[in-house]
Amino acid sequence: QVQLVESGGGSVQAGESLRLSCAASEYISRATWGWFRQAPGKEREGVAAIASGYITSYADSVKGRFTISKDNAKNTLYLQMNSLKPEDTAMYYCAADIPGDWGRPSRRSDQYKYWGQGTQVTVSS
């Protein structure tokens, strides 16, 4: 059973940056990876995803500010978050769909089987 562990969350001021990491417990040769977030009282939102072939997909709310990337050698997924806004405040989760797909990655949560426990991001104005 693959385990995913997120890190890098914290409390920042609006306009600042954070980089989230998601480490897998074992080597995964092929997967579609995603970052999701959920704020209190809101539905889980697919923020960004990256396919096996490195095609990426972003929610409109984060385009131009967030960048998803992966390092297969380190079994690690990243989310670089710049120009953070108070509305980015949420619990952030990474997820994996194994073996995933080569095409445009889905940001639907029901497409992902493996999930981390989440890391909190709080942005104050």
PDB file of C-alpha atoms in Angstrom:
ATOM      1  CA  GLN A   1       0.000   0.000   0.000  1.00  0.00           C
ATOM      2  CA  VAL A   2       1.528   3.301  -1.115  1.00  0.00           C
ATOM      3  CA  GLN A   3       1.653   5.980   1.549  1.00  0.00           C
ATOM      4  CA  LEU A   4       1.877   9.700   0.799  1.00  0.00           C
ATOM      5  CA  VAL A   5       3.136  12.282   3.266  1.00  0.00           C
ATOM      6  CA  GLU A   6       2.743  16.007   2.685  1.00  0.00           C
ATOM      7  CA  SER A   7       4.927  18.711   4.204  1.00  0.00           C
ATOM      8  CA  GLY A   8       5.687  22.380   3.771  1.00  0.00           C
ATOM      9  CA  GLY A   9       2.473  23.975   4.915  1.00  0.00           C
ATOM     10  CA  GLY A  10       2.398  26.908   7.270  1.00  0.00           C
ATOM     11  CA  SER A  11       1.132  30.386   7.978  1.00  0.00           C
ATOM     12  CA  VAL A  12       2.190  33.223   5.685  1.00  0.00           C
ATOM     13  CA  GLN A  13       1.187  36.726   4.718  1.00  0.00           C
ATOM     14  CA  ALA A  14      -0.609  37.494   1.482  1.00  0.00           C
ATOM     15  CA  GLY A  15       1.853  37.785  -1.396  1.00  0.00           C
ATOM     16  CA  GLU A  16       4.340  35.333   0.094  1.00  0.00           C
ATOM     17  CA  SER A  17       5.262  31.883  -1.167  1.00  0.00           C
ATOM     18  CA  LEU A  18       5.266  28.297   0.066  1.00  0.00           C
ATOM     19  CA  ARG A  19       6.426  25.040  -1.458  1.00  0.00           C
ATOM     20  CA  LEU A  20       4.539  21.907  -0.566  1.00  0.00           C
ATOM     21  CA  SER A  21       6.117  18.480  -0.888  1.00  0.00           C
ATOM     22  CA  CYS A  22       4.548  15.051  -1.057  1.00  0.00           C
ATOM     23  CA  ALA A  23       6.790  12.049  -0.484  1.00  0.00           C
ATOM     24  CA  ALA A  24       5.757   8.566  -1.540  1.00  0.00           C
ATOM     25  CA  SER A  25       6.718   5.558   0.569  1.00  0.00           C
ATOM     26  CA  GLU A  26       7.978   3.628  -2.434  1.00  0.00           C
ATOM     27  CA  TYR A  27       9.158   4.113  -5.984  1.00  0.00           C
ATOM     28  CA  ILE A  28       6.292   4.673  -8.396  1.00  0.00           C
ATOM     29  CA  SER A  29       7.297   4.314 -12.017  1.00  0.00           C
ATOM     30  CA  ARG A  30       4.125   5.755 -13.456  1.00  0.00           C
ATOM     31  CA  ALA A  31       1.303   7.767 -11.930  1.00  0.00           C
ATOM     32  CA  THR A  32      -0.888  10.775 -12.318  1.00  0.00           C
ATOM     33  CA  TRP A  33      -0.430  13.086  -9.344  1.00  0.00           C
ATOM     34  CA  GLY A  34      -2.660  15.778  -8.002  1.00  0.00           C
ATOM     35  CA  TRP A  35      -2.869  18.474  -5.379  1.00  0.00           C
ATOM     36  CA  PHE A  36      -6.238  19.161  -3.821  1.00  0.00           C
ATOM     37  CA  ARG A  37      -7.412  21.554  -1.155  1.00  0.00           C
ATOM     38  CA  GLN A  38     -10.376  21.833   1.126  1.00  0.00           C
ATOM     39  CA  ALA A  39     -11.388  24.839   3.146  1.00  0.00           C
ATOM     40  CA  PRO A  40     -13.838  24.592   6.056  1.00  0.00           C
ATOM     41  CA  GLY A  41     -17.388  24.296   4.787  1.00  0.00           C
ATOM     42  CA  LYS A  42     -16.304  23.929   1.169  1.00  0.00           C
ATOM     43  CA  GLU A  43     -15.948  21.008  -1.213  1.00  0.00           C
ATOM     44  CA  ARG A  44     -12.576  19.529  -2.021  1.00  0.00           C
ATOM     45  CA  GLU A  45     -11.066  21.313  -5.042  1.00  0.00           C
ATOM     46  CA  GLY A  46      -8.553  19.972  -7.510  1.00  0.00           C
ATOM     47  CA  VAL A  47      -5.820  22.590  -7.602  1.00  0.00           C
ATOM     48  CA  ALA A  48      -3.255  21.072  -9.942  1.00  0.00           C
ATOM     49  CA  ALA A  49      -2.375  17.759 -11.520  1.00  0.00           C
ATOM     50  CA  ILE A  50       0.494  16.284 -13.493  1.00  0.00           C
ATOM     51  CA  ALA A  51       0.331  13.219 -15.699  1.00  0.00           C
ATOM     52  CA  SER A  52       2.916  10.534 -16.309  1.00  0.00           C
ATOM     53  CA  GLY A  53       3.904  12.408 -19.443  1.00  0.00           C
ATOM     54  CA  TYR A  54       4.345  15.667 -17.509  1.00  0.00           C
ATOM     55  CA  ILE A  55       1.229  17.311 -18.940  1.00  0.00           C
ATOM     56  CA  THR A  56      -0.204  19.610 -16.283  1.00  0.00           C
ATOM     57  CA  SER A  57      -3.611  20.966 -15.412  1.00  0.00           C
ATOM     58  CA  TYR A  58      -4.504  23.858 -13.091  1.00  0.00           C
ATOM     59  CA  ALA A  59      -7.606  25.317 -11.577  1.00  0.00           C
ATOM     60  CA  ASP A  60      -8.325  28.783 -12.944  1.00  0.00           C
ATOM     61  CA  SER A  61      -7.988  30.220  -9.460  1.00  0.00           C
ATOM     62  CA  VAL A  62      -4.290  29.295  -9.266  1.00  0.00           C
ATOM     63  CA  LYS A  63      -3.089  29.561 -12.870  1.00  0.00           C
ATOM     64  CA  GLY A  64       0.026  31.672 -13.122  1.00  0.00           C
ATOM     65  CA  ARG A  65       0.647  31.463  -9.369  1.00  0.00           C
ATOM     66  CA  PHE A  66       1.036  27.747  -8.608  1.00  0.00           C
ATOM     67  CA  THR A  67       3.350  25.244 -10.283  1.00  0.00           C
ATOM     68  CA  ILE A  68       3.141  21.491  -9.898  1.00  0.00           C
ATOM     69  CA  SER A  69       6.237  19.378 -10.500  1.00  0.00           C
ATOM     70  CA  LYS A  70       7.615  15.975  -9.657  1.00  0.00           C
ATOM     71  CA  ASP A  71      10.978  14.366  -9.082  1.00  0.00           C
ATOM     72  CA  ASN A  72      10.645  10.699  -9.951  1.00  0.00           C
ATOM     73  CA  ALA A  73      14.090   9.870  -8.581  1.00  0.00           C
ATOM     74  CA  LYS A  74      13.052  11.184  -5.165  1.00  0.00           C
ATOM     75  CA  ASN A  75       9.486   9.854  -5.337  1.00  0.00           C
ATOM     76  CA  THR A  76       8.367  13.379  -4.516  1.00  0.00           C
ATOM     77  CA  LEU A  77       5.677  15.707  -5.802  1.00  0.00           C
ATOM     78  CA  TYR A  78       5.847  19.469  -5.312  1.00  0.00           C
ATOM     79  CA  LEU A  79       3.512  22.433  -5.411  1.00  0.00           C
ATOM     80  CA  GLN A  80       5.192  25.822  -5.621  1.00  0.00           C
ATOM     81  CA  MET A  81       2.711  28.451  -4.500  1.00  0.00           C
ATOM     82  CA  ASN A  82       3.516  32.094  -5.193  1.00  0.00           C
ATOM     83  CA  SER A  83       1.559  35.282  -4.620  1.00  0.00           C
ATOM     84  CA  LEU A  84      -0.573  33.565  -2.039  1.00  0.00           C
ATOM     85  CA  LYS A  85      -3.984  35.011  -1.230  1.00  0.00           C
ATOM     86  CA  PRO A  86      -6.201  34.621   1.836  1.00  0.00           C
ATOM     87  CA  GLU A  87      -8.603  32.560  -0.289  1.00  0.00           C
ATOM     88  CA  ASP A  88      -5.839  29.973  -0.737  1.00  0.00           C
ATOM     89  CA  THR A  89      -6.214  29.080   2.942  1.00  0.00           C
ATOM     90  CA  ALA A  90      -7.112  25.393   3.163  1.00  0.00           C
ATOM     91  CA  MET A  91      -5.896  21.927   3.979  1.00  0.00           C
ATOM     92  CA  TYR A  92      -3.838  20.735   1.038  1.00  0.00           C
ATOM     93  CA  TYR A  93      -3.705  17.083   0.044  1.00  0.00           C
ATOM     94  CA  CYS A  94      -1.635  15.206  -2.489  1.00  0.00           C
ATOM     95  CA  ALA A  95      -3.045  12.207  -4.298  1.00  0.00           C
ATOM     96  CA  ALA A  96      -1.910   9.583  -6.773  1.00  0.00           C
ATOM     97  CA  ASP A  97      -3.633   7.566  -9.447  1.00  0.00           C
ATOM     98  CA  ILE A  98      -1.478   4.548 -10.253  1.00  0.00           C
ATOM     99  CA  PRO A  99      -0.560   3.869 -13.045  1.00  0.00           C
ATOM    100  CA  GLY A 100      -2.343   6.988 -14.188  1.00  0.00           C
ATOM    101  CA  ASP A 101      -2.475   8.315 -17.703  1.00  0.00           C
ATOM    102  CA  TRP A 102      -0.211   9.993 -20.227  1.00  0.00           C
ATOM    103  CA  GLY A 103      -2.748  12.544 -21.342  1.00  0.00           C
ATOM    104  CA  ARG A 104      -4.291  15.566 -19.711  1.00  0.00           C
ATOM    105  CA  PRO A 105      -4.532  14.784 -15.993  1.00  0.00           C
ATOM    106  CA  SER A 106      -7.819  14.857 -14.171  1.00  0.00           C
ATOM    107  CA  ARG A 107      -8.468  17.127 -11.196  1.00  0.00           C
ATOM    108  CA  ARG A 108     -11.455  15.101 -10.076  1.00  0.00           C
ATOM    109  CA  SER A 109     -10.894  13.629  -6.648  1.00  0.00           C
ATOM    110  CA  ASP A 110     -12.731  10.409  -7.505  1.00  0.00           C
ATOM    111  CA  GLN A 111     -10.024   9.591 -10.044  1.00  0.00           C
ATOM    112  CA  TYR A 112      -7.391   9.199  -7.323  1.00  0.00           C
ATOM    113  CA  LYS A 113      -6.935   6.169  -5.107  1.00  0.00           C
ATOM    114  CA  TYR A 114      -4.037   7.120  -2.828  1.00  0.00           C
ATOM    115  CA  TRP A 115      -4.176  10.166  -0.554  1.00  0.00           C
ATOM    116  CA  GLY A 116      -1.975  11.866   1.993  1.00  0.00           C
ATOM    117  CA  GLN A 117      -3.146  13.189   5.344  1.00  0.00           C
ATOM    118  CA  GLY A 118      -2.871  16.832   4.358  1.00  0.00           C
ATOM    119  CA  THR A 119      -0.883  19.907   5.312  1.00  0.00           C
ATOM    120  CA  GLN A 120      -2.465  23.178   6.415  1.00  0.00           C
ATOM    121  CA  VAL A 121      -1.847  26.415   4.552  1.00  0.00           C
ATOM    122  CA  THR A 122      -3.041  29.631   6.136  1.00  0.00           C
ATOM    123  CA  VAL A 123      -2.688  32.973   4.371  1.00  0.00           C
ATOM    124  CA  SER A 124      -3.453  36.159   6.259  1.00  0.00           C
ATOM    125  CA  SER A 125      -4.114  39.554   4.739  1.00  0.00           C
TER     126      SER A 125
END
